[in-house]
């Protein structure tokens, strides 16, 4: 294993985090908050350690293979979170470091689950850092690194595949650096457009930035205790639309820019995604209609909740835990499905659902007509047996890890709704669950063991299982 190259990349990531930490320092200067000093100290520490790793781990071996790529991504996200949590504890906003790590991992993984009972008590610089961590983690810190650092060949593709969500990753253009730049250009442009819409409606600049970061990363950390309930219908509608937009595979936007409309209209994952959203909105609206004075109110809150949960953002305008059981079950289903592959959303991903459904249908046809050969196709392209096997294996591991997590968290002896949806909310990077971890609740009451389990679940979910599994597998570190 090329350990020196792994440490060198880790050094680059720490230096990038040091640069990002200067933004909350600037916010602290604007609002005259002493907490900004701790962000500056952390930034200097990250920069110093990153420089030491970068300069001290030069190597003639420049190639990174799949194993190194997976280990690098997992280590980078862990170190990024551990370092990013330090200012919270140093400035006193989150006194216990384990809680701060939970909050920071939740930020970088775009989960949005929080241990804070009163988020409005935080300094402005801490509020900004929580929300900005969503934006960093949404597209991925290593994707950002590839956009600015010249790393080609085996290094780039294995890093991108290990960090990007979805069953497969391909380059938009021949050079990986150019693909990363395209992704971040689209990401920045969509974020900027959302900020403009917020400002046009009269939202303050600080609120606009934080809310846009949370929406773009589909994270859901809010700067208000009531999430989006305190904002008007205009802002809630803008957020509904942009949450859904950020849940779309970013290659779709690239095809639109290239005017390849055929690849857009015939994308089966996009059609499934839109269909699930529209169908869920209609069903939930009809179910909750008696709870609201107007049809529009029911439709509005149903659309916001559906968009928020299928994209795993986690913002809320209403306490959907009080809705009828039918609507709550649909919302839990949306938590599990998640957004599209290649988006900033979490969950199982619509593309995997499509493959699993088609594979199940194919098996049924073979049971009825054993001698019939039926090829699974998506968007006119054949899905080979290896792809189906990979998705099935992923789903099996996904279920097993979920069951183990639920078993460990159940030691806290909370009700089943709280325990199960707490794991769903963190493993699928959603944020809120049901019961005590619902839209008006938080995760502060869990034991240290449960917080560690849920923190690991967030990392497993965001990194699509395998980087964390490879990192924890003893055989990874054995010399061949």
Coordinates of C-alpha atoms in Angstrom, one line a residue:
X1 CA 0.0 0.0 0.0
X2 CA 1.3 3.5 -1.0
X3 CA 1.0 4.9 2.6
X4 CA 3.2 8.0 1.8
X5 CA 0.9 9.0 -1.0
X6 CA -2.1 8.6 1.3
X7 CA -0.5 10.8 3.9
X8 CA 0.4 13.4 1.2
X9 CA -3.2 13.6 0.0
X10 CA -4.3 13.9 3.7
X11 CA -1.9 16.8 4.0
X12 CA -3.5 18.6 1.0
X13 CA -7.0 18.0 2.5
X14 CA -5.9 19.5 5.8
X15 CA -4.6 22.6 4.1
X16 CA -7.9 22.9 2.2
X17 CA -9.8 22.7 5.5
X18 CA -7.5 25.4 7.0
X19 CA -8.5 27.7 4.1
X20 CA -12.2 26.9 4.6
X21 CA -11.9 27.6 8.3
X22 CA -10.9 31.2 7.5
X23 CA -14.5 31.9 6.4
X24 CA -16.0 31.5 9.9
X25 CA -13.1 33.6 11.1
X26 CA -14.3 36.3 8.8
X27 CA -17.9 35.9 10.0
X28 CA -16.6 36.3 13.6
X29 CA -14.8 39.5 12.7
X30 CA -18.0 40.9 11.1
X31 CA -20.1 40.0 14.2
X32 CA -17.3 40.8 16.6
X33 CA -17.3 37.3 18.2
X34 CA -14.3 36.1 20.3
X35 CA -15.1 32.6 19.2
X36 CA -13.4 33.4 15.9
X37 CA -10.0 33.1 17.5
X38 CA -10.5 29.3 18.0
X39 CA -11.4 28.9 14.4
X40 CA -8.2 30.7 13.5
X41 CA -6.1 28.6 15.9
X42 CA -7.6 25.4 14.4
X43 CA -7.0 26.7 10.9
X44 CA -3.3 27.4 11.7
X45 CA -3.0 23.9 13.2
X46 CA -4.5 22.2 10.2
X47 CA -2.3 24.2 7.9
X48 CA 0.9 23.4 9.8
X49 CA 0.1 19.6 10.0
X50 CA -1.0 19.5 6.4
X51 CA 2.2 21.2 5.2
X52 CA 4.3 18.7 7.2
X53 CA 2.5 15.7 5.7
X54 CA 2.6 17.2 2.2
X55 CA 6.3 18.1 2.3
X56 CA 7.4 15.1 4.3
X57 CA 5.7 12.4 2.4
X58 CA 7.1 12.8 -1.1
X59 CA 7.2 9.6 -3.0
X60 CA 8.2 8.4 -6.5
X61 CA 5.2 6.1 -6.6
X62 CA 2.4 8.3 -7.9
X63 CA -0.2 5.7 -8.7
X64 CA -3.2 5.0 -6.4
X65 CA -5.1 1.8 -6.9
X66 CA -8.6 0.9 -5.7
X67 CA -7.5 -0.1 -2.2
X68 CA -5.5 3.1 -1.6
X69 CA -8.4 5.2 -3.0
X70 CA -10.9 3.7 -0.6
X71 CA -8.6 4.1 2.4
X72 CA -7.6 7.6 1.5
X73 CA -11.3 8.8 1.2
X74 CA -12.3 7.2 4.5
X75 CA -9.3 8.7 6.4
X76 CA -9.7 12.1 4.8
X77 CA -13.4 12.3 5.9
X78 CA -12.6 11.1 9.4
X79 CA -9.6 13.5 9.9
X80 CA -11.6 16.4 8.3
X81 CA -14.4 15.8 10.8
X82 CA -12.2 15.4 13.9
X83 CA -10.3 18.7 13.1
X84 CA -13.5 20.5 12.1
X85 CA -15.1 19.7 15.5
X86 CA -12.3 21.3 17.5
X87 CA -13.5 25.0 17.3
X88 CA -17.0 24.0 18.6
X89 CA -15.5 22.6 21.9
X90 CA -12.7 25.2 22.2
X91 CA -15.1 28.1 22.0
X92 CA -17.6 26.4 24.3
X93 CA -20.5 26.2 21.8
X94 CA -20.5 22.4 22.2
X95 CA -18.7 21.6 25.5
X96 CA -18.2 17.8 24.9
X97 CA -15.9 16.8 22.1
X98 CA -17.9 13.6 21.2
X99 CA -21.0 15.8 20.7
X100 CA -18.9 18.2 18.6
X101 CA -17.6 15.3 16.5
X102 CA -21.2 14.0 16.0
X103 CA -22.3 17.5 14.9
X104 CA -19.3 17.9 12.5
X105 CA -19.6 14.4 11.0
X106 CA -23.3 15.2 10.6
X107 CA -22.3 18.4 8.8
X108 CA -19.7 17.0 6.4
X109 CA -21.8 14.0 5.6
X110 CA -24.8 16.3 4.9
X111 CA -26.9 14.4 7.4
X112 CA -28.2 17.3 9.5
X113 CA -28.9 15.3 12.7
X114 CA -28.0 17.5 15.6
X115 CA -27.4 17.1 19.4
X116 CA -28.2 20.8 19.9
X117 CA -31.4 21.6 21.7
X118 CA -31.1 25.3 21.1
X119 CA -29.2 26.0 17.9
X120 CA -29.9 29.8 18.1
X121 CA -27.6 30.0 21.1
X122 CA -24.5 29.4 18.9
X123 CA -22.2 32.1 17.8
X124 CA -22.7 33.3 14.2
X125 CA -19.3 31.8 13.2
X126 CA -20.3 28.4 14.5
X127 CA -23.7 28.6 12.7
X128 CA -21.9 29.5 9.5
X129 CA -19.4 26.6 9.9
X130 CA -22.1 24.1 10.5
X131 CA -24.0 25.1 7.4
X132 CA -20.8 25.5 5.3
X133 CA -19.7 22.0 6.2
X134 CA -22.8 20.8 4.3
X135 CA -21.8 22.6 1.2
X136 CA -18.2 21.2 1.4
X137 CA -19.5 17.7 2.0
X138 CA -22.3 17.8 -0.6
X139 CA -20.1 17.5 -3.6
X140 CA -17.1 16.1 -1.7
X141 CA -13.8 17.6 -0.4
X142 CA -11.8 15.2 -2.7
X143 CA -13.8 16.2 -5.7
X144 CA -12.9 19.8 -4.9
X145 CA -9.2 18.8 -4.4
X146 CA -9.2 17.1 -7.9
X147 CA -10.6 20.3 -9.4
X148 CA -7.7 22.4 -8.2
X149 CA -4.8 19.9 -8.0
X150 CA -3.4 18.1 -11.0
X151 CA -4.0 14.4 -10.3
X152 CA -4.7 12.2 -13.2
X153 CA -4.8 8.6 -14.2
X154 CA -5.3 6.0 -11.4
X155 CA -5.1 8.5 -8.6
X156 CA -8.0 10.6 -9.7
X157 CA -10.5 8.0 -10.8
X158 CA -10.2 5.8 -7.7
X159 CA -10.6 8.8 -5.4
X160 CA -13.6 10.0 -7.3
X161 CA -15.3 6.6 -7.4
X162 CA -14.7 6.1 -3.6
X163 CA -16.2 9.5 -2.7
X164 CA -19.0 10.0 -5.2
X165 CA -22.5 8.6 -4.4
X166 CA -24.1 6.0 -6.6
X167 CA -23.5 2.5 -8.0
X168 CA -21.0 3.8 -10.7
X169 CA -19.0 6.8 -11.6
X170 CA -17.8 7.8 -15.0
X171 CA -16.0 10.8 -16.4
X172 CA -18.0 13.5 -18.1
X173 CA -15.0 14.5 -20.2
X174 CA -11.6 12.7 -20.8
X175 CA -9.6 14.5 -18.1
X176 CA -10.7 13.8 -14.4
X177 CA -9.6 17.3 -13.4
X178 CA -12.0 18.8 -16.0
X179 CA -14.8 16.5 -14.8
X180 CA -14.3 17.8 -11.2
X181 CA -14.3 21.4 -12.4
X182 CA -17.5 20.9 -14.3
X183 CA -19.2 19.3 -11.3
X184 CA -18.2 22.2 -9.0
X185 CA -19.0 24.9 -11.6
X186 CA -22.6 23.5 -11.8
X187 CA -22.7 23.2 -8.0
X188 CA -21.6 26.7 -7.4
X189 CA -23.9 28.1 -10.1
X190 CA -27.0 26.4 -8.6
X191 CA -26.0 27.6 -5.1
X192 CA -25.6 31.2 -6.3
X193 CA -29.0 31.2 -8.1
X194 CA -30.7 30.0 -4.9
X195 CA -29.0 32.7 -2.9
X196 CA -30.2 35.3 -5.4
X197 CA -33.8 34.0 -5.0
X198 CA -33.5 34.2 -1.2
X199 CA -32.2 37.7 -1.4
X200 CA -34.9 38.8 -3.9
X201 CA -37.5 37.7 -1.3
X202 CA -35.9 39.8 1.4
X203 CA -34.1 37.2 3.4
X204 CA -31.0 38.5 5.2
X205 CA -27.6 37.7 3.6
X206 CA -26.4 35.5 6.5
X207 CA -29.6 33.5 6.5
X208 CA -29.5 33.2 2.7
X209 CA -26.0 31.9 2.7
X210 CA -26.5 29.3 5.5
X211 CA -29.9 28.1 4.1
X212 CA -28.4 27.8 0.6
X213 CA -25.4 25.8 1.9
X214 CA -27.8 23.5 3.7
X215 CA -30.0 23.1 0.6
X216 CA -27.2 22.6 -1.9
X217 CA -25.5 20.0 0.2
X218 CA -28.9 18.5 1.0
X219 CA -27.8 18.6 4.6
X220 CA -30.5 20.4 6.6
X221 CA -28.7 22.2 9.4
X222 CA -30.9 25.2 10.1
X223 CA -29.9 28.4 11.9
X224 CA -33.3 28.5 13.5
X225 CA -34.8 26.2 16.1
X226 CA -38.0 25.7 14.0
X227 CA -36.0 24.9 10.9
X228 CA -38.0 26.5 8.0
X229 CA -41.3 26.9 9.7
X230 CA -40.6 30.6 10.6
X231 CA -39.9 31.6 7.0
X232 CA -42.7 32.6 4.7
X233 CA -44.3 30.5 1.9
X234 CA -42.1 32.1 -0.7
X235 CA -38.9 31.0 0.9
X236 CA -40.3 27.6 1.6
X237 CA -41.3 27.1 -2.0
X238 CA -37.9 28.2 -3.3
X239 CA -36.3 25.7 -0.9
X240 CA -38.7 22.9 -2.1
X241 CA -37.7 23.4 -5.7
X242 CA -33.9 23.6 -5.0
X243 CA -33.9 20.6 -2.7
X244 CA -35.4 18.6 -5.6
X245 CA -32.9 20.1 -8.1
X246 CA -29.9 19.2 -6.0
X247 CA -31.2 15.6 -5.7
X248 CA -30.8 15.2 -9.5
X249 CA -27.7 13.5 -11.0
X250 CA -25.4 16.4 -11.9
X251 CA -24.6 14.8 -15.2
X252 CA -28.2 15.7 -16.2
X253 CA -27.3 19.4 -15.9
X254 CA -24.1 18.8 -18.0
X255 CA -26.2 17.2 -20.7
X256 CA -28.6 20.1 -20.6
X257 CA -25.7 22.6 -21.0
X258 CA -24.5 20.5 -24.0
X259 CA -28.1 20.5 -25.3
X260 CA -28.2 16.7 -25.3
X261 CA -31.9 16.6 -24.6
X262 CA -32.3 13.0 -25.6
X263 CA -30.1 11.9 -22.8
X264 CA -32.2 14.0 -20.4
X265 CA -35.7 12.9 -21.4
X266 CA -34.8 9.2 -21.6
X267 CA -33.0 9.0 -18.3
X268 CA -34.9 6.3 -16.4
X269 CA -33.5 7.3 -13.0
X270 CA -34.7 10.9 -13.5
X271 CA -38.2 9.7 -14.5
X272 CA -38.4 7.4 -11.5
X273 CA -37.2 10.2 -9.2
X274 CA -39.8 12.7 -10.5
X275 CA -42.5 10.0 -10.5
X276 CA -41.8 9.1 -6.9
X277 CA -41.8 12.7 -5.8
X278 CA -45.1 13.6 -7.6
X279 CA -46.8 10.4 -6.5
X280 CA -45.8 10.9 -2.9
X281 CA -47.0 14.5 -2.8
X282 CA -50.4 13.5 -4.2
X283 CA -50.9 10.7 -1.7
X284 CA -49.7 12.6 1.4
X285 CA -51.7 15.7 0.4
X286 CA -54.9 13.6 0.2
X287 CA -54.1 12.0 3.5
X288 CA -53.4 15.2 5.5
X289 CA -56.1 17.3 3.8
X290 CA -58.4 17.2 6.9
X291 CA -55.6 18.7 9.0
X292 CA -55.4 22.0 7.0
X293 CA -57.9 24.8 6.3
X294 CA -57.0 25.0 2.6
X295 CA -55.9 22.5 -0.1
X296 CA -53.0 24.7 -0.9
X297 CA -51.6 24.5 2.6
X298 CA -51.7 20.7 2.6
X299 CA -50.1 20.6 -0.8
X300 CA -47.4 23.1 0.1
X301 CA -46.3 21.3 3.3
X302 CA -46.6 17.8 1.6
X303 CA -44.4 19.0 -1.3
X304 CA -41.8 20.5 1.1
X305 CA -41.6 17.4 3.3
X306 CA -41.4 15.0 0.3
X307 CA -38.7 17.1 -1.4
X308 CA -36.8 17.4 1.9
X309 CA -36.8 13.7 2.8
X310 CA -36.3 12.1 -0.6
X311 CA -33.2 14.3 -1.1
X312 CA -32.2 13.6 2.5
X313 CA -32.0 17.3 3.3
X314 CA -34.0 17.2 6.5
X315 CA -35.5 20.8 6.6
X316 CA -39.1 20.9 7.8
X317 CA -42.0 23.4 7.9
X318 CA -44.3 21.1 9.9
X319 CA -43.9 18.5 12.5
X320 CA -44.7 15.6 10.2
X321 CA -44.4 13.2 13.1
X322 CA -48.0 14.3 13.9
X323 CA -49.3 13.4 10.5
X324 CA -51.4 10.2 10.0
X325 CA -49.5 6.9 9.9
X326 CA -50.0 6.5 6.2
X327 CA -48.1 9.7 5.4
X328 CA -45.4 8.8 8.0
X329 CA -44.8 5.4 6.4
X330 CA -44.4 7.1 2.9
X331 CA -41.9 9.5 4.4
X332 CA -39.9 6.6 5.9
X333 CA -40.0 5.0 2.5
X334 CA -38.6 8.2 0.9
X335 CA -35.8 8.2 3.6
X336 CA -34.7 4.8 2.4
X337 CA -34.9 5.5 -1.3
X338 CA -33.0 8.7 -1.3
X339 CA -32.0 10.9 -4.3
X340 CA -30.3 10.1 -7.6
X341 CA -26.8 8.8 -8.0
X342 CA -24.3 11.5 -8.7
X343 CA -26.3 14.1 -6.7
X344 CA -25.6 15.6 -3.2
X345 CA -28.4 13.5 -1.7
X346 CA -28.1 10.3 0.4
X347 CA -30.1 7.2 0.8
X348 CA -30.0 3.9 -1.2
X349 CA -30.3 5.9 -4.5
X350 CA -33.0 5.7 -7.1
X351 CA -30.7 4.0 -9.6
X352 CA -30.1 1.1 -7.3
X353 CA -33.8 0.8 -6.7
X354 CA -34.4 0.7 -10.4
X355 CA -31.8 -2.1 -10.9
X356 CA -33.2 -4.1 -8.0
X357 CA -36.8 -3.8 -9.3
X358 CA -35.8 -4.8 -12.8
X359 CA -33.6 -7.7 -11.5
X360 CA -36.6 -8.9 -9.4
X361 CA -38.9 -8.8 -12.4
X362 CA -36.3 -10.7 -14.5
X363 CA -36.1 -13.4 -11.9
X364 CA -39.9 -13.7 -11.8
X365 CA -40.0 -14.1 -15.6
X366 CA -37.3 -16.8 -15.5
X367 CA -39.3 -18.7 -12.9
X368 CA -42.3 -18.8 -15.2
X369 CA -40.3 -19.4 -18.4
X370 CA -37.0 -21.0 -17.4
X371 CA -35.6 -21.1 -20.9
X372 CA -36.3 -17.5 -21.7
X373 CA -33.2 -15.2 -21.8
X374 CA -34.0 -11.7 -20.7
X375 CA -31.4 -8.9 -20.6
X376 CA -31.8 -6.1 -18.1
X377 CA -31.5 -2.7 -19.8
X378 CA -31.6 0.8 -18.4
X379 CA -31.7 3.8 -20.8
X380 CA -31.1 1.4 -23.7
X381 CA -27.9 0.1 -22.2
X382 CA -27.4 -3.5 -21.0
X383 CA -26.9 -3.9 -17.2
X384 CA -24.5 -6.8 -16.9
X385 CA -24.5 -9.5 -14.3
X386 CA -21.6 -7.9 -12.4
X387 CA -23.5 -4.7 -12.0
X388 CA -26.6 -6.5 -10.7
X389 CA -24.4 -8.6 -8.3
X390 CA -22.7 -5.4 -7.0
X391 CA -26.0 -3.7 -6.3
X392 CA -27.4 -6.8 -4.6
X393 CA -24.3 -7.1 -2.5
X394 CA -24.5 -3.4 -1.5
X395 CA -28.1 -3.8 -0.5
X396 CA -27.3 -6.9 1.6
X397 CA -24.5 -5.1 3.4
X398 CA -26.7 -2.1 3.8
X399 CA -29.4 -4.2 5.5
X400 CA -27.0 -6.0 7.8
X401 CA -25.3 -2.8 9.0
X402 CA -28.7 -1.2 9.6
X403 CA -29.8 -4.2 11.7
X404 CA -26.6 -4.2 13.7
X405 CA -26.9 -0.4 14.3
X406 CA -30.5 -0.7 15.4
X407 CA -29.5 -3.5 17.8
X408 CA -26.7 -1.5 19.4
X409 CA -28.8 1.7 19.7
X410 CA -31.7 -0.2 21.2
X411 CA -29.5 -0.6 24.3
X412 CA -30.6 2.9 25.2
X413 CA -34.1 1.5 25.6
X414 CA -36.0 4.2 23.7
X415 CA -39.2 3.4 21.8
X416 CA -38.9 1.5 18.5
X417 CA -39.9 4.5 16.4
X418 CA -37.1 6.6 17.9
X419 CA -34.5 3.8 17.7
X420 CA -35.2 2.6 14.2
X421 CA -35.6 6.0 12.5
X422 CA -32.6 7.4 14.3
X423 CA -30.5 4.8 12.5
X424 CA -32.4 5.3 9.2
X425 CA -31.9 9.1 9.6
X426 CA -28.1 8.8 10.1
X427 CA -27.3 5.9 7.9
X428 CA -29.2 7.5 5.0
X429 CA -27.9 11.0 5.8
X430 CA -31.4 12.5 6.3
X431 CA -31.3 14.3 9.6
X432 CA -34.7 14.0 11.4
X433 CA -36.5 10.8 12.1
X434 CA -39.6 10.1 14.1
X435 CA -40.4 10.0 17.8
X436 CA -37.8 11.7 20.0
X437 CA -35.6 12.4 17.0
X438 CA -38.5 13.9 14.9
X439 CA -38.5 17.4 13.3
X440 CA -38.8 19.1 16.8
X441 CA -36.4 16.7 18.6
X442 CA -32.6 16.1 18.6
X443 CA -30.1 13.3 19.3
X444 CA -28.7 14.7 22.6
X445 CA -30.3 12.1 24.8
X446 CA -28.4 9.1 23.3
X447 CA -25.6 7.5 25.2
X448 CA -22.0 7.9 24.1
X449 CA -22.0 4.4 22.6
X450 CA -25.1 5.2 20.5
X451 CA -23.6 8.5 19.4
X452 CA -20.5 6.7 18.2
X453 CA -22.6 4.1 16.4
X454 CA -24.7 6.8 14.7
X455 CA -21.6 8.8 13.9
X456 CA -20.1 5.8 12.1
X457 CA -23.5 5.2 10.4
X458 CA -23.3 8.8 8.9
X459 CA -19.8 8.1 7.5
X460 CA -20.9 4.6 6.2
X461 CA -23.9 6.2 4.5
X462 CA -22.2 9.2 2.9
X463 CA -19.2 7.1 1.7
X464 CA -21.4 4.3 0.3
X465 CA -20.2 1.7 2.7
X466 CA -17.0 0.4 1.1
X467 CA -14.4 3.0 2.0
X468 CA -15.2 2.5 5.7
X469 CA -15.4 -1.3 5.4
X470 CA -12.1 -1.4 3.7
X471 CA -10.5 0.9 6.3
X472 CA -11.8 -1.3 9.1
X473 CA -10.9 -4.6 7.4
X474 CA -7.7 -6.1 8.9
X475 CA -6.6 -7.5 5.6
X476 CA -6.3 -4.1 4.1
X477 CA -3.2 -3.4 6.2
X478 CA -1.4 -6.7 5.7
X479 CA 1.6 -6.7 3.4
X480 CA 1.3 -9.0 0.4

